[in-house]
Each structure stands twice: as structure tokens, then as C-alpha cells.
C-alpha positions as a printed NumPy array, in Angstrom:
array([[ 69.805, 128.654,  54.947],
       [ 71.475, 125.735,  53.245],
       [ 72.028, 122.349,  54.827],
       [ 75.819, 122.839,  54.882],
       [ 75.628, 126.296,  56.435],
       [ 73.256, 125.   ,  59.152],
       [ 75.794, 122.253,  59.969],
       [ 78.634, 124.763,  60.089],
       [ 76.557, 127.069,  62.278],
       [ 75.684, 124.24 ,  64.678],
       [ 79.307, 123.125,  64.957],
       [ 80.509, 126.699,  65.477],
       [ 77.914, 127.263,  68.204],
       [ 78.813, 123.992,  69.944],
       [ 82.526, 124.846,  69.818],
       [ 81.779, 128.311,  71.216],
       [ 79.792, 126.87 ,  74.149],
       [ 82.414, 124.245,  74.921],
       [ 85.255, 126.779,  74.877],
       [ 83.378, 129.096,  77.231],
       [ 82.416, 126.275,  79.565],
       [ 85.86 , 124.689,  79.749],
       [ 87.526, 128.06 ,  80.27 ],
       [ 85.418, 129.211,  83.188],
       [ 84.388, 126.244,  85.271],
       [ 81.063, 125.394,  86.877],
       [ 79.337, 128.768,  86.433],
       [ 80.039, 128.842,  82.705],
       [ 78.74 , 125.271,  82.377],
       [ 75.572, 126.425,  84.168],
       [ 75.231, 129.389,  81.806],
       [ 75.713, 127.152,  78.76 ],
       [ 73.05 , 124.739,  80.014],
       [ 70.632, 127.631,  80.612],
       [ 71.137, 128.903,  77.063],
       [ 70.694, 125.432,  75.56 ],
       [ 67.588, 124.668,  77.662],
       [ 66.011, 127.882,  76.354],
       [ 67.446, 127.717,  72.834],
       [ 66.305, 124.213,  71.895],
       [ 62.616, 124.884,  72.683],
       [ 62.905, 128.198,  70.819],
       [ 64.247, 126.388,  67.736],
       [ 61.383, 123.885,  67.932],
       [ 58.845, 126.677,  68.478],
       [ 60.172, 128.649,  65.517],
       [ 59.871, 125.628,  63.261],
       [ 56.366, 124.847,  64.573],
       [ 55.179, 128.437,  64.074],
       [ 56.463, 128.59 ,  60.508],
       [ 55.067, 125.192,  59.505],
       [ 51.524, 126.492,  59.128],
       [ 50.084, 123.458,  60.924],
       [ 48.342, 124.125,  64.259],
       [ 48.964, 120.518,  65.311],
       [ 52.671, 121.327,  65.498],
       [ 52.156, 123.916,  68.246],
       [ 49.765, 121.612,  70.099],
       [ 52.169, 118.647,  69.96 ],
       [ 55.1  , 120.805,  71.08 ],
       [ 53.086, 122.317,  73.937],
       [ 52.033, 118.896,  75.2  ],
       [ 55.566, 117.506,  74.842],
       [ 57.265, 120.361,  76.689],
       [ 54.45 , 120.728,  79.21 ],
       [ 54.423, 117.054,  80.113],
       [ 58.21 , 116.982,  80.505],
       [ 58.063, 120.045,  82.757],
       [ 55.133, 118.811,  84.877],
       [ 56.633, 115.32 ,  85.293],
       [ 59.994, 116.797,  86.247],
       [ 58.543, 119.24 ,  88.764],
       [ 56.277, 116.539,  90.183],
       [ 59.211, 114.218,  90.805],
       [ 61.272, 117.059,  92.289],
       [ 58.476, 117.771,  94.784],
       [ 58.274, 114.095,  95.77 ],
       [ 61.997, 113.265,  95.818],
       [ 64.083, 115.733,  97.769],
       [ 67.625, 114.973,  96.647],
       [ 70.377, 117.447,  97.457],
       [ 72.234, 118.986,  94.54 ],
       [ 75.955, 118.191,  94.294],
       [ 76.836, 121.84 ,  94.983],
       [ 74.494, 121.982,  98.002],
       [ 72.346, 124.769,  96.494],
       [ 69.034, 122.987,  97.008],
       [ 67.209, 119.708,  97.418],
       [ 65.67 , 119.529,  93.945],
       [ 68.378, 117.689,  92.041],
       [ 66.319, 114.746,  90.779],
       [ 65.501, 114.788,  87.855],
       [ 67.082, 117.45 ,  85.645],
       [ 64.494, 119.854,  84.241],
       [ 66.972, 121.472,  81.852],
       [ 67.741, 118.079,  80.333],
       [ 64.066, 117.052,  80.159],
       [ 63.124, 120.225,  78.283],
       [ 66.112, 119.937,  75.932],
       [ 65.312, 116.327,  75.015],
       [ 61.58 , 117.059,  74.663],
       [ 62.372, 119.83 ,  72.163],
       [ 64.899, 117.71 ,  70.226],
       [ 62.569, 114.699,  70.228],
       [ 59.624, 116.779,  69.017],
       [ 61.655, 118.316,  66.189],
       [ 63.002, 114.946,  65.101],
       [ 59.717, 113.058,  65.212],
       [ 57.658, 115.821,  63.611],
       [ 60.037, 117.009,  60.888],
       [ 62.691, 114.317,  60.526],
       [ 65.313, 116.843,  59.561],
       [ 68.993, 116.184,  58.928],
       [ 69.508, 118.673,  61.754],
       [ 68.028, 116.19 ,  64.274],
       [ 71.351, 114.57 ,  65.273],
       [ 72.723, 118.019,  66.068],
       [ 69.683, 118.816,  68.198],
       [ 70.15 , 115.568,  70.118],
       [ 73.835, 116.442,  70.507],
       [ 72.855, 119.86 ,  71.897],
       [ 70.422, 118.153,  74.296],
       [ 73.223, 115.799,  75.341],
       [ 75.499, 118.799,  75.834],
       [ 72.806, 120.295,  78.067],
       [ 72.922, 117.154,  80.224],
       [ 76.728, 117.191,  80.334],
       [ 76.721, 120.878,  81.258],
       [ 74.322, 120.27 ,  84.18 ],
       [ 76.679, 117.64 ,  85.601],
       [ 79.779, 119.779,  84.953],
       [ 78.041, 122.764,  86.595],
       [ 77.698, 120.597,  89.704],
       [ 73.903, 120.977,  89.633],
       [ 73.047, 117.32 ,  88.951],
       [ 74.278, 113.784,  89.253],
       [ 74.466, 111.487,  86.227],
       [ 71.242, 109.701,  87.173],
       [ 69.421, 113.049,  87.35 ],
       [ 70.229, 113.919,  83.746],
       [ 69.587, 110.38 ,  82.499],
       [ 66.078, 110.396,  83.983],
       [ 65.527, 113.961,  82.727],
       [ 66.528, 112.892,  79.213],
       [ 64.206, 109.876,  79.383],
       [ 61.272, 112.022,  80.582],
       [ 61.802, 114.588,  77.829],
       [ 62.247, 112.034,  75.077],
       [ 59.276, 109.956,  76.259],
       [ 56.969, 112.986,  76.375],
       [ 57.919, 113.966,  72.816],
       [ 57.583, 110.383,  71.646],
       [ 54.1  , 110.073,  73.139],
       [ 52.622, 113.456,  72.187],
       [ 54.198, 114.154,  68.795],
       [ 52.507, 112.862,  65.671],
       [ 55.159, 112.032,  63.103],
       [ 55.225, 113.648,  59.703],
       [ 58.567, 112.109,  58.882],
       [ 61.538, 111.409,  61.019],
       [ 64.279, 109.29 ,  62.344],
       [ 64.559, 107.122,  65.383],
       [ 66.762, 107.435,  68.434],
       [ 67.702, 104.102,  69.985],
       [ 69.632, 102.994,  73.048],
       [ 71.815, 100.05 ,  72.103],
       [ 73.792,  97.863,  74.515],
       [ 77.511,  98.183,  73.937],
       [ 80.537,  96.389,  75.344],
       [ 81.324,  99.213,  77.772],
       [ 77.756, 100.337,  78.532],
       [ 75.11 , 101.881,  76.311],
       [ 75.323, 103.664,  72.987],
       [ 72.94 , 106.181,  71.429],
       [ 72.093, 105.548,  67.796],
       [ 70.081, 107.799,  65.47 ],
       [ 68.853, 106.616,  62.088],
       [ 66.612, 107.966,  59.381],
       [ 64.788, 105.722,  56.926],
       [ 65.781, 106.054,  53.273],
       [ 63.057, 107.393,  51.022]])
């Protein structure tokens, strides 16, 4: 698949998810976040399996596993009600943690031009969890930090970019850059 066709495919998929979510309300946002939280790790797993390097699978397993264990551990210690009242396991967002762990792994390990789109999909996962009324903003922010930190710690870089949080006039800004070769 060419670079341009992968960009077009990613944009088409994102537009599809957004149209479904906006059209149907909270349940469609929840469905979109479920698909993204499964899809991003599957993309990372597919790339790791086809790389031919067993360290890829190990790094991905540790990244995703740590994000999941940390998230579930915090949920069992902090019993925060969900915005929709469906449970007391709102903090932090597991969907967001897994999505950012997968995107962070892919970016740090492979440094692909697709990385910004994976981070955008992880961000869309976080947005969808809030729009689905399953999490508060702080839940998804901590979930994103847990996922990114686990990938950052457990993934050995082959080549890659860097995701940075930069102070901005109206808050914080996310910035992704890739070094020139």
C-alpha cells in the first residue's frame, strides 16, 4: 500500500467514524471508541508480527500489558462514578490507555509517517469516550498519559518521532515531530 493511499484510507476511516458518532449520539460514540481501542492494538500487532523481530512483540506486549494493568489497578483503588451512572470505574480510561500505548509503540518502534494518524485515532478514542458519557476529561487525559508512558518506557526505538506537550496561550498543544535523515 502506498503512502498516499494509506493517508486516504486513514482519513476516510476517520470521517466514517465521525459521521456515525455524530449521527447517533452516545451509543455510537461508545461503539466508535470500542472499535478504535481494538483496532489500534491490532494495527500495532500486525506490524510487529510482520517485522520479523521478536523484540517487537515483546515490547508491544509489555507496553499494552503495563497500560492495562496500571489502568485496572487505579480503577480498583479509585471508585469514581461514570458520567452516565453505569458504574464506578470511570478513572482512568482503559480504552484511551490502550489506544495511546499502541500508537506510542508504533511511533517509537517504527517511526512511520502514519504515526500522526495513529495519535489522531488515539485522540479520537479519548474524545469518543467523553462523548459517549463514559468518562470525564481527566479520565481520558490520565489514560492517555498511562498508555503513552508505558510505550515510551518499554519500547526500544528503531527510528521514530517524538510527541511533545507544549504550553500554549489557551492551554496545552500536542506536537509531533520526526527528525530529518
